[in-house]
Amino acid sequence: MRVVISGSSGLVGTALVHKLRAVGHDVVRLVRGSPRDDDTAWWDPYNGQLDSQVLEGADAVVNLSGASIAGWPWTPSRKTTLRESRLTTTRLLAGTIGTCRDAPRTLLQASAIGYYGHRPNEILTEQSSRGTGFLATLCAQWEDAASAASHAGTRTVFLRTGLVLARHGGLLSRLLLPFKLGLGGRLGTGEQVMSWLTLEDMVKTCCFLLEHEHMSGPVNCVAPHTVTNSEFTRELGKVLRRPTVLPVPAFPLRLALGEMADELMFVSQNVAPRVLLDTGYRFASATLHEALVSVLG
């Protein structure tokens, strides 16, 4: 296949590009700097510039663009960055797909399980309604921004992704040092449910969805066995062979991070990968123990 990818320098994008090329696919990376070779193409999403010829005849487009939701407090300006980095890029890509004579057959569009909001007492499937809060609204707008592609007849899949576990990137990489020092502990009560998958399974899921052309709409990209934050903490300590006896109180985190703490650290989302399981997808790491052993070696 010929696959065009935006957001290719991120955690998932980098791994996906490597995997697709390793199995023989032709990958074109959309970049905002000067293209360095035939495998990159320039675009400027904030000024609405993208040559439609880059997309003409492509088998698929994978849109992974978006600023990280973690790492910086959600000030009003940061929220604007989070919105614009997702909505502006997606509207341009989807709109350009809509103008193509030989449009890409597939669009894999990034989204997140933040779509469901804080739902501590529900099992959430792809059929569950949208939740409330900043992330739920943002994810809904993000998916809506891709509507021009689906209206043009391009199969559109929304990757509602959970916590991606990787050794070199994402939340897990930030936790390794304090946990190795014996400073790890649950967040607050530790009762919040975490929905996760490994980077390996995230990439494998993208490849699976590219190949299975009957699948469209939202897909929950999470492993089938969720855990509470307390269980996650204990399992990570067990794999690293370190104690996890220092809980982090909720109050100072909420005081420092405000809304961000509630929507990222204390949110509870028991998300089920119903669509993937119903179509026969087999996870490389279905349980957290398998995942942490695989990721951390």
PDB file of C-alpha atoms in Angstrom:
ATOM      1  CA  MET A   1       0.000   0.000   0.000  1.00  0.00           C
ATOM      2  CA  ARG A   2       0.897   3.652  -0.332  1.00  0.00           C
ATOM      3  CA  VAL A   3       0.188   5.291   3.024  1.00  0.00           C
ATOM      4  CA  VAL A   4       0.417   9.015   3.828  1.00  0.00           C
ATOM      5  CA  ILE A   5       0.997   9.775   7.528  1.00  0.00           C
ATOM      6  CA  SER A   6       0.758  13.032   9.461  1.00  0.00           C
ATOM      7  CA  GLY A   7       2.115  13.200  13.000  1.00  0.00           C
ATOM      8  CA  SER A   8       4.784  10.705  11.970  1.00  0.00           C
ATOM      9  CA  SER A   9       7.375  12.007  14.440  1.00  0.00           C
ATOM     10  CA  GLY A  10       5.280  11.203  17.517  1.00  0.00           C
ATOM     11  CA  LEU A  11       5.383   8.072  19.640  1.00  0.00           C
ATOM     12  CA  VAL A  12       2.851   6.089  17.616  1.00  0.00           C
ATOM     13  CA  GLY A  13       3.719   7.671  14.267  1.00  0.00           C
ATOM     14  CA  THR A  14       7.408   6.820  14.475  1.00  0.00           C
ATOM     15  CA  ALA A  15       6.697   3.190  15.324  1.00  0.00           C
ATOM     16  CA  LEU A  16       3.992   2.896  12.659  1.00  0.00           C
ATOM     17  CA  VAL A  17       6.223   4.286   9.910  1.00  0.00           C
ATOM     18  CA  HIS A  18       8.948   1.805  10.869  1.00  0.00           C
ATOM     19  CA  LYS A  19       6.521  -1.133  10.871  1.00  0.00           C
ATOM     20  CA  LEU A  20       4.827  -0.297   7.569  1.00  0.00           C
ATOM     21  CA  ARG A  21       8.146   0.141   5.804  1.00  0.00           C
ATOM     22  CA  ALA A  22       9.501  -3.057   7.336  1.00  0.00           C
ATOM     23  CA  VAL A  23       6.708  -5.091   5.743  1.00  0.00           C
ATOM     24  CA  GLY A  24       7.125  -3.434   2.357  1.00  0.00           C
ATOM     25  CA  HIS A  25       4.589  -0.614   2.215  1.00  0.00           C
ATOM     26  CA  ASP A  26       5.354   2.783   0.655  1.00  0.00           C
ATOM     27  CA  VAL A  27       5.081   5.469   3.341  1.00  0.00           C
ATOM     28  CA  VAL A  28       4.991   9.219   2.735  1.00  0.00           C
ATOM     29  CA  ARG A  29       5.448  11.400   5.828  1.00  0.00           C
ATOM     30  CA  LEU A  30       3.809  14.831   5.896  1.00  0.00           C
ATOM     31  CA  VAL A  31       6.292  17.301   7.392  1.00  0.00           C
ATOM     32  CA  ARG A  32       6.185  21.033   8.104  1.00  0.00           C
ATOM     33  CA  GLY A  33       9.887  21.523   7.389  1.00  0.00           C
ATOM     34  CA  SER A  34      11.659  21.111   4.072  1.00  0.00           C
ATOM     35  CA  PRO A  35      11.218  17.604   2.607  1.00  0.00           C
ATOM     36  CA  ARG A  36      14.506  15.740   2.781  1.00  0.00           C
ATOM     37  CA  ASP A  37      13.719  12.867   0.402  1.00  0.00           C
ATOM     38  CA  ASP A  38      11.014  11.308  -1.747  1.00  0.00           C
ATOM     39  CA  ASP A  39       9.448   9.758   1.364  1.00  0.00           C
ATOM     40  CA  THR A  40       8.443  13.136   2.811  1.00  0.00           C
ATOM     41  CA  ALA A  41       6.040  15.814   1.573  1.00  0.00           C
ATOM     42  CA  TRP A  42       5.623  19.398   2.788  1.00  0.00           C
ATOM     43  CA  TRP A  43       2.438  20.838   4.207  1.00  0.00           C
ATOM     44  CA  ASP A  44       1.491  23.869   6.265  1.00  0.00           C
ATOM     45  CA  PRO A  45      -1.781  23.078   8.043  1.00  0.00           C
ATOM     46  CA  TYR A  46      -1.983  26.406   9.860  1.00  0.00           C
ATOM     47  CA  ASN A  47      -1.973  28.256   6.540  1.00  0.00           C
ATOM     48  CA  GLY A  48      -4.174  25.715   4.763  1.00  0.00           C
ATOM     49  CA  GLN A  49      -1.474  24.457   2.419  1.00  0.00           C
ATOM     50  CA  LEU A  50      -1.397  20.845   1.236  1.00  0.00           C
ATOM     51  CA  ASP A  51      -0.852  19.714  -2.341  1.00  0.00           C
ATOM     52  CA  SER A  52      -3.700  17.329  -3.206  1.00  0.00           C
ATOM     53  CA  GLN A  53      -1.301  15.416  -5.487  1.00  0.00           C
ATOM     54  CA  VAL A  54       0.335  14.020  -2.344  1.00  0.00           C
ATOM     55  CA  LEU A  55      -2.941  12.262  -1.517  1.00  0.00           C
ATOM     56  CA  GLU A  56      -4.064  11.361  -5.047  1.00  0.00           C
ATOM     57  CA  GLY A  57      -4.040   7.600  -5.508  1.00  0.00           C
ATOM     58  CA  ALA A  58      -2.919   6.840  -1.959  1.00  0.00           C
ATOM     59  CA  ASP A  59      -4.401   3.710  -0.460  1.00  0.00           C
ATOM     60  CA  ALA A  60      -4.687   5.268   2.994  1.00  0.00           C
ATOM     61  CA  VAL A  61      -4.073   8.364   5.088  1.00  0.00           C
ATOM     62  CA  VAL A  62      -3.244   8.077   8.785  1.00  0.00           C
ATOM     63  CA  ASN A  63      -3.765  11.318  10.707  1.00  0.00           C
ATOM     64  CA  LEU A  64      -1.960  11.296  14.054  1.00  0.00           C
ATOM     65  CA  SER A  65      -1.362  15.056  14.356  1.00  0.00           C
ATOM     66  CA  GLY A  66      -1.980  16.737  17.693  1.00  0.00           C
ATOM     67  CA  ALA A  67      -0.041  18.345  20.532  1.00  0.00           C
ATOM     68  CA  SER A  68       0.475  16.210  23.639  1.00  0.00           C
ATOM     69  CA  ILE A  69      -2.305  16.544  26.201  1.00  0.00           C
ATOM     70  CA  ALA A  70       0.179  15.865  29.030  1.00  0.00           C
ATOM     71  CA  GLY A  71       3.286  17.686  30.157  1.00  0.00           C
ATOM     72  CA  TRP A  72       1.876  21.201  30.318  1.00  0.00           C
ATOM     73  CA  PRO A  73      -0.896  22.660  32.503  1.00  0.00           C
ATOM     74  CA  TRP A  74      -4.128  23.369  30.647  1.00  0.00           C
ATOM     75  CA  THR A  75      -4.017  27.141  30.609  1.00  0.00           C
ATOM     76  CA  PRO A  76      -6.413  28.856  28.169  1.00  0.00           C
ATOM     77  CA  SER A  77      -3.577  29.246  25.639  1.00  0.00           C
ATOM     78  CA  ARG A  78      -2.607  25.582  26.030  1.00  0.00           C
ATOM     79  CA  LYS A  79      -6.203  24.513  25.425  1.00  0.00           C
ATOM     80  CA  THR A  80      -6.189  26.568  22.240  1.00  0.00           C
ATOM     81  CA  THR A  81      -3.023  24.773  21.133  1.00  0.00           C
ATOM     82  CA  LEU A  82      -4.561  21.377  21.884  1.00  0.00           C
ATOM     83  CA  ARG A  83      -7.652  22.247  19.851  1.00  0.00           C
ATOM     84  CA  GLU A  84      -5.943  23.883  16.887  1.00  0.00           C
ATOM     85  CA  SER A  85      -3.251  21.210  16.545  1.00  0.00           C
ATOM     86  CA  ARG A  86      -6.036  18.667  16.079  1.00  0.00           C
ATOM     87  CA  LEU A  87      -8.889  20.464  14.363  1.00  0.00           C
ATOM     88  CA  THR A  88      -6.916  22.572  11.876  1.00  0.00           C
ATOM     89  CA  THR A  89      -4.813  19.647  10.653  1.00  0.00           C
ATOM     90  CA  THR A  90      -7.764  17.266  10.430  1.00  0.00           C
ATOM     91  CA  ARG A  91      -9.988  19.711   8.549  1.00  0.00           C
ATOM     92  CA  LEU A  92      -7.249  20.350   5.995  1.00  0.00           C
ATOM     93  CA  LEU A  93      -6.524  16.660   5.461  1.00  0.00           C
ATOM     94  CA  ALA A  94     -10.179  15.643   5.239  1.00  0.00           C
ATOM     95  CA  GLY A  95     -11.047  18.601   3.034  1.00  0.00           C
ATOM     96  CA  THR A  96      -8.174  17.840   0.659  1.00  0.00           C
ATOM     97  CA  ILE A  97      -9.256  14.196   0.475  1.00  0.00           C
ATOM     98  CA  GLY A  98     -12.668  15.476  -0.556  1.00  0.00           C
ATOM     99  CA  THR A  99     -11.157  17.306  -3.548  1.00  0.00           C
ATOM    100  CA  CYS A 100      -9.178  14.333  -4.884  1.00  0.00           C
ATOM    101  CA  ARG A 101     -10.219  12.676  -8.140  1.00  0.00           C
ATOM    102  CA  ASP A 102      -8.628   9.408  -7.012  1.00  0.00           C
ATOM    103  CA  ALA A 103      -9.208   9.797  -3.271  1.00  0.00           C
ATOM    104  CA  PRO A 104      -7.570   7.583  -0.644  1.00  0.00           C
ATOM    105  CA  ARG A 105      -9.750   4.600   0.179  1.00  0.00           C
ATOM    106  CA  THR A 106      -9.118   4.811   3.925  1.00  0.00           C
ATOM    107  CA  LEU A 107      -8.553   7.451   6.590  1.00  0.00           C
ATOM    108  CA  LEU A 108      -7.383   6.329  10.025  1.00  0.00           C
ATOM    109  CA  GLN A 109      -8.196   9.321  12.199  1.00  0.00           C
ATOM    110  CA  ALA A 110      -6.694   9.741  15.660  1.00  0.00           C
ATOM    111  CA  SER A 111      -9.065  10.223  18.587  1.00  0.00           C
ATOM    112  CA  ALA A 112      -9.007   9.125  22.235  1.00  0.00           C
ATOM    113  CA  ILE A 113     -11.073   7.443  24.913  1.00  0.00           C
ATOM    114  CA  GLY A 114     -11.327  10.889  26.451  1.00  0.00           C
ATOM    115  CA  TYR A 115     -14.447  10.983  24.233  1.00  0.00           C
ATOM    116  CA  TYR A 116     -16.317   9.068  26.953  1.00  0.00           C
ATOM    117  CA  GLY A 117     -15.490  11.361  29.866  1.00  0.00           C
ATOM    118  CA  HIS A 118     -15.450  10.260  33.506  1.00  0.00           C
ATOM    119  CA  ARG A 119     -17.683   7.140  33.719  1.00  0.00           C
ATOM    120  CA  PRO A 120     -16.707   5.121  36.822  1.00  0.00           C
ATOM    121  CA  ASN A 121     -19.688   2.746  36.823  1.00  0.00           C
ATOM    122  CA  GLU A 122     -20.009   1.788  33.153  1.00  0.00           C
ATOM    123  CA  ILE A 123     -18.380  -0.533  30.651  1.00  0.00           C
ATOM    124  CA  LEU A 124     -17.790   1.697  27.642  1.00  0.00           C
ATOM    125  CA  THR A 125     -18.025   0.360  24.090  1.00  0.00           C
ATOM    126  CA  GLU A 126     -17.952   2.067  20.730  1.00  0.00           C
ATOM    127  CA  GLN A 127     -21.728   2.491  21.039  1.00  0.00           C
ATOM    128  CA  SER A 128     -21.495   4.456  24.299  1.00  0.00           C
ATOM    129  CA  SER A 129     -22.494   8.103  24.236  1.00  0.00           C
ATOM    130  CA  ARG A 130     -20.123  11.027  24.455  1.00  0.00           C
ATOM    131  CA  GLY A 131     -19.184  12.153  27.937  1.00  0.00           C
ATOM    132  CA  THR A 132     -18.674  15.609  29.382  1.00  0.00           C
ATOM    133  CA  GLY A 133     -15.588  17.715  29.993  1.00  0.00           C
ATOM    134  CA  PHE A 134     -12.864  19.365  27.941  1.00  0.00           C
ATOM    135  CA  LEU A 135     -11.433  16.146  26.470  1.00  0.00           C
ATOM    136  CA  ALA A 136     -14.833  14.696  25.596  1.00  0.00           C
ATOM    137  CA  THR A 137     -15.742  17.861  23.711  1.00  0.00           C
ATOM    138  CA  LEU A 138     -12.333  18.019  22.032  1.00  0.00           C
ATOM    139  CA  CYS A 139     -12.497  14.383  20.867  1.00  0.00           C
ATOM    140  CA  ALA A 140     -15.996  14.866  19.457  1.00  0.00           C
ATOM    141  CA  GLN A 141     -14.853  17.974  17.563  1.00  0.00           C
ATOM    142  CA  TRP A 142     -11.758  16.101  16.362  1.00  0.00           C
ATOM    143  CA  GLU A 143     -13.856  13.310  14.888  1.00  0.00           C
ATOM    144  CA  ASP A 144     -16.338  15.769  13.367  1.00  0.00           C
ATOM    145  CA  ALA A 145     -13.436  17.575  11.680  1.00  0.00           C
ATOM    146  CA  ALA A 146     -12.874  14.482   9.514  1.00  0.00           C
ATOM    147  CA  SER A 147     -16.412  14.517   8.120  1.00  0.00           C
ATOM    148  CA  ALA A 148     -15.380  15.830   4.679  1.00  0.00           C
ATOM    149  CA  ALA A 149     -13.465  12.605   4.034  1.00  0.00           C
ATOM    150  CA  SER A 150     -16.352  10.302   4.899  1.00  0.00           C
ATOM    151  CA  HIS A 151     -18.739  12.491   2.869  1.00  0.00           C
ATOM    152  CA  ALA A 152     -16.407  11.987  -0.097  1.00  0.00           C
ATOM    153  CA  GLY A 153     -16.714   8.216   0.280  1.00  0.00           C
ATOM    154  CA  THR A 154     -13.431   7.526   2.067  1.00  0.00           C
ATOM    155  CA  ARG A 155     -13.716   4.820   4.715  1.00  0.00           C
ATOM    156  CA  THR A 156     -13.031   6.616   7.984  1.00  0.00           C
ATOM    157  CA  VAL A 157     -11.952   4.891  11.199  1.00  0.00           C
ATOM    158  CA  PHE A 158     -11.651   6.768  14.493  1.00  0.00           C
ATOM    159  CA  LEU A 159      -8.831   5.472  16.690  1.00  0.00           C
ATOM    160  CA  ARG A 160     -10.198   6.026  20.202  1.00  0.00           C
ATOM    161  CA  THR A 161      -6.920   5.318  21.937  1.00  0.00           C
ATOM    162  CA  GLY A 162      -6.248   4.653  25.601  1.00  0.00           C
ATOM    163  CA  LEU A 163      -2.996   4.952  27.552  1.00  0.00           C
ATOM    164  CA  VAL A 164      -0.184   3.742  25.262  1.00  0.00           C
ATOM    165  CA  LEU A 165       2.544   1.888  27.167  1.00  0.00           C
ATOM    166  CA  ALA A 166       6.059   2.335  25.791  1.00  0.00           C
ATOM    167  CA  ARG A 167       9.507   2.314  27.341  1.00  0.00           C
ATOM    168  CA  HIS A 168      10.702   5.420  25.529  1.00  0.00           C
ATOM    169  CA  GLY A 169       7.755   7.797  25.475  1.00  0.00           C
ATOM    170  CA  GLY A 170       4.353   8.441  26.988  1.00  0.00           C
ATOM    171  CA  LEU A 171       3.319   8.157  30.622  1.00  0.00           C
ATOM    172  CA  LEU A 172       5.157   4.927  31.416  1.00  0.00           C
ATOM    173  CA  SER A 173       8.543   6.376  30.517  1.00  0.00           C
ATOM    174  CA  ARG A 174       7.919   9.256  32.946  1.00  0.00           C
ATOM    175  CA  LEU A 175       7.032   6.828  35.744  1.00  0.00           C
ATOM    176  CA  LEU A 176      10.100   4.623  35.449  1.00  0.00           C
ATOM    177  CA  LEU A 177      12.588   6.799  37.343  1.00  0.00           C
ATOM    178  CA  PRO A 178      10.443   7.501  40.450  1.00  0.00           C
ATOM    179  CA  PHE A 179       9.297   3.882  40.568  1.00  0.00           C
ATOM    180  CA  LYS A 180      12.867   2.599  40.224  1.00  0.00           C
ATOM    181  CA  LEU A 181      13.820   4.879  43.117  1.00  0.00           C
ATOM    182  CA  GLY A 182      11.064   3.338  45.250  1.00  0.00           C
ATOM    183  CA  LEU A 183       8.995   6.538  45.136  1.00  0.00           C
ATOM    184  CA  GLY A 184       6.061   5.140  43.185  1.00  0.00           C
ATOM    185  CA  GLY A 185       2.543   4.939  44.566  1.00  0.00           C
ATOM    186  CA  ARG A 186      -1.113   5.090  43.641  1.00  0.00           C
ATOM    187  CA  LEU A 187      -2.791   8.368  42.714  1.00  0.00           C
ATOM    188  CA  GLY A 188      -5.420   9.408  45.235  1.00  0.00           C
ATOM    189  CA  THR A 189      -7.615   6.453  46.186  1.00  0.00           C
ATOM    190  CA  GLY A 190      -6.273   4.420  43.274  1.00  0.00           C
ATOM    191  CA  GLU A 191      -9.799   3.267  42.400  1.00  0.00           C
ATOM    192  CA  GLN A 192      -9.904   4.951  38.987  1.00  0.00           C
ATOM    193  CA  VAL A 193     -10.007   2.456  36.114  1.00  0.00           C
ATOM    194  CA  MET A 194      -7.263   2.717  33.478  1.00  0.00           C
ATOM    195  CA  SER A 195      -7.686   1.534  29.883  1.00  0.00           C
ATOM    196  CA  TRP A 196      -4.361   0.897  28.179  1.00  0.00           C
ATOM    197  CA  LEU A 197      -2.518  -0.966  25.404  1.00  0.00           C
ATOM    198  CA  THR A 198       1.112  -1.403  24.423  1.00  0.00           C
ATOM    199  CA  LEU A 199       2.747   0.568  21.630  1.00  0.00           C
ATOM    200  CA  GLU A 200       3.227  -2.747  19.838  1.00  0.00           C
ATOM    201  CA  ASP A 201      -0.515  -3.409  19.929  1.00  0.00           C
ATOM    202  CA  MET A 202      -1.313   0.170  18.890  1.00  0.00           C
ATOM    203  CA  VAL A 203       0.807  -0.227  15.762  1.00  0.00           C
ATOM    204  CA  LYS A 204      -0.547  -3.708  15.158  1.00  0.00           C
ATOM    205  CA  THR A 205      -4.101  -2.367  15.469  1.00  0.00           C
ATOM    206  CA  CYS A 206      -3.432   0.335  12.871  1.00  0.00           C
ATOM    207  CA  CYS A 207      -2.098  -2.281  10.444  1.00  0.00           C
ATOM    208  CA  PHE A 208      -5.101  -4.515  11.142  1.00  0.00           C
ATOM    209  CA  LEU A 209      -7.510  -1.661  10.402  1.00  0.00           C
ATOM    210  CA  LEU A 210      -5.688  -0.734   7.200  1.00  0.00           C
ATOM    211  CA  GLU A 211      -6.068  -4.298   5.960  1.00  0.00           C
ATOM    212  CA  HIS A 212      -9.699  -4.911   7.015  1.00  0.00           C
ATOM    213  CA  GLU A 213     -11.548  -2.608   4.661  1.00  0.00           C
ATOM    214  CA  HIS A 214     -15.018  -3.507   5.945  1.00  0.00           C
ATOM    215  CA  MET A 215     -14.356  -1.724   9.249  1.00  0.00           C
ATOM    216  CA  SER A 216     -15.278   1.929   9.768  1.00  0.00           C
ATOM    217  CA  GLY A 217     -16.422   4.288  12.513  1.00  0.00           C
ATOM    218  CA  PRO A 218     -15.072   4.366  16.074  1.00  0.00           C
ATOM    219  CA  VAL A 219     -12.697   1.647  17.280  1.00  0.00           C
ATOM    220  CA  ASN A 220     -11.583   1.469  20.913  1.00  0.00           C
ATOM    221  CA  CYS A 221      -7.823   0.939  20.852  1.00  0.00           C
ATOM    222  CA  VAL A 222      -7.390  -0.561  24.317  1.00  0.00           C
ATOM    223  CA  ALA A 223      -6.459  -3.967  25.721  1.00  0.00           C
ATOM    224  CA  PRO A 224      -9.320  -6.211  26.902  1.00  0.00           C
ATOM    225  CA  HIS A 225      -8.278  -6.239  30.573  1.00  0.00           C
ATOM    226  CA  THR A 226      -8.487  -2.880  32.324  1.00  0.00           C
ATOM    227  CA  VAL A 227      -6.950  -2.234  35.745  1.00  0.00           C
ATOM    228  CA  THR A 228      -7.410   0.214  38.573  1.00  0.00           C
ATOM    229  CA  ASN A 229      -4.659   2.706  39.271  1.00  0.00           C
ATOM    230  CA  SER A 230      -3.805   0.717  42.431  1.00  0.00           C
ATOM    231  CA  GLU A 231      -3.448  -2.477  40.377  1.00  0.00           C
ATOM    232  CA  PHE A 232      -1.326  -0.686  37.785  1.00  0.00           C
ATOM    233  CA  THR A 233       0.915   0.684  40.538  1.00  0.00           C
ATOM    234  CA  ARG A 234       1.369  -2.713  42.211  1.00  0.00           C
ATOM    235  CA  GLU A 235       2.089  -4.487  38.920  1.00  0.00           C
ATOM    236  CA  LEU A 236       4.645  -1.914  37.800  1.00  0.00           C
ATOM    237  CA  GLY A 237       6.380  -2.154  41.190  1.00  0.00           C
ATOM    238  CA  LYS A 238       6.366  -5.941  40.961  1.00  0.00           C
ATOM    239  CA  VAL A 239       7.931  -5.972  37.479  1.00  0.00           C
ATOM    240  CA  LEU A 240      10.559  -3.403  38.540  1.00  0.00           C
ATOM    241  CA  ARG A 241      11.030  -5.168  41.906  1.00  0.00           C
ATOM    242  CA  ARG A 242      10.496  -1.977  43.853  1.00  0.00           C
ATOM    243  CA  PRO A 243       8.110  -1.031  46.684  1.00  0.00           C
ATOM    244  CA  THR A 244       5.073   1.126  45.873  1.00  0.00           C
ATOM    245  CA  VAL A 245       4.072   2.422  49.296  1.00  0.00           C
ATOM    246  CA  LEU A 246       4.012   6.186  48.769  1.00  0.00           C
ATOM    247  CA  PRO A 247       0.538   7.233  47.581  1.00  0.00           C
ATOM    248  CA  VAL A 248       0.208  10.642  45.950  1.00  0.00           C
ATOM    249  CA  PRO A 249      -2.658  12.620  47.525  1.00  0.00           C
ATOM    250  CA  ALA A 250      -5.243  13.987  45.131  1.00  0.00           C
ATOM    251  CA  PHE A 251      -5.472  17.447  46.688  1.00  0.00           C
ATOM    252  CA  PRO A 252      -2.022  18.856  45.766  1.00  0.00           C
ATOM    253  CA  LEU A 253      -2.306  17.518  42.215  1.00  0.00           C
ATOM    254  CA  ARG A 254      -5.710  19.124  41.789  1.00  0.00           C
ATOM    255  CA  LEU A 255      -4.391  22.326  43.313  1.00  0.00           C
ATOM    256  CA  ALA A 256      -1.433  22.400  40.918  1.00  0.00           C
ATOM    257  CA  LEU A 257      -3.053  21.098  37.745  1.00  0.00           C
ATOM    258  CA  GLY A 258      -6.756  21.803  38.187  1.00  0.00           C
ATOM    259  CA  GLU A 259      -8.942  20.401  35.403  1.00  0.00           C
ATOM    260  CA  MET A 260      -6.016  18.500  33.889  1.00  0.00           C
ATOM    261  CA  ALA A 261      -5.638  16.384  37.048  1.00  0.00           C
ATOM    262  CA  ASP A 262      -9.308  15.350  37.019  1.00  0.00           C
ATOM    263  CA  GLU A 263      -9.393  14.508  33.313  1.00  0.00           C
ATOM    264  CA  LEU A 264      -6.047  12.706  33.069  1.00  0.00           C
ATOM    265  CA  MET A 265      -5.064  11.376  36.502  1.00  0.00           C
ATOM    266  CA  PHE A 266      -8.328  10.763  38.311  1.00  0.00           C
ATOM    267  CA  VAL A 267     -10.626   9.960  35.408  1.00  0.00           C
ATOM    268  CA  SER A 268     -12.155   6.473  35.478  1.00  0.00           C
ATOM    269  CA  GLN A 269     -12.866   4.808  32.116  1.00  0.00           C
ATOM    270  CA  ASN A 270     -13.542   1.083  31.795  1.00  0.00           C
ATOM    271  CA  VAL A 271     -13.312   0.860  28.007  1.00  0.00           C
ATOM    272  CA  ALA A 272     -13.847  -2.388  26.091  1.00  0.00           C
ATOM    273  CA  PRO A 273     -12.356  -3.066  22.616  1.00  0.00           C
ATOM    274  CA  ARG A 274     -15.627  -4.591  21.410  1.00  0.00           C
ATOM    275  CA  VAL A 275     -15.110  -3.941  17.688  1.00  0.00           C
ATOM    276  CA  LEU A 276     -11.581  -5.369  17.628  1.00  0.00           C
ATOM    277  CA  LEU A 277     -12.569  -8.490  19.560  1.00  0.00           C
ATOM    278  CA  ASP A 278     -15.660  -9.061  17.406  1.00  0.00           C
ATOM    279  CA  THR A 279     -13.553  -8.958  14.243  1.00  0.00           C
ATOM    280  CA  GLY A 280     -10.957 -11.435  15.496  1.00  0.00           C
ATOM    281  CA  TYR A 281      -8.086  -9.180  16.504  1.00  0.00           C
ATOM    282  CA  ARG A 282      -5.586 -10.943  18.792  1.00  0.00           C
ATOM    283  CA  PHE A 283      -3.679  -8.752  21.235  1.00  0.00           C
ATOM    284  CA  ALA A 284       0.053  -9.252  21.594  1.00  0.00           C
ATOM    285  CA  SER A 285      -0.310  -8.305  25.286  1.00  0.00           C
ATOM    286  CA  ALA A 286      -3.793  -8.807  26.700  1.00  0.00           C
ATOM    287  CA  THR A 287      -2.961  -8.444  30.411  1.00  0.00           C
ATOM    288  CA  LEU A 288      -1.012  -5.718  32.168  1.00  0.00           C
ATOM    289  CA  HIS A 289       1.619  -8.158  33.443  1.00  0.00           C
ATOM    290  CA  GLU A 290       2.277  -9.397  29.900  1.00  0.00           C
ATOM    291  CA  ALA A 291       2.432  -5.813  28.709  1.00  0.00           C
ATOM    292  CA  LEU A 292       4.901  -4.543  31.309  1.00  0.00           C
ATOM    293  CA  VAL A 293       7.185  -7.559  30.926  1.00  0.00           C
ATOM    294  CA  SER A 294       7.128  -7.090  27.143  1.00  0.00           C
ATOM    295  CA  VAL A 295       7.684  -3.327  27.226  1.00  0.00           C
ATOM    296  CA  LEU A 296      10.304  -3.305  29.987  1.00  0.00           C
ATOM    297  CA  GLY A 297      12.099  -6.433  28.883  1.00  0.00           C
TER     298      GLY A 297
END
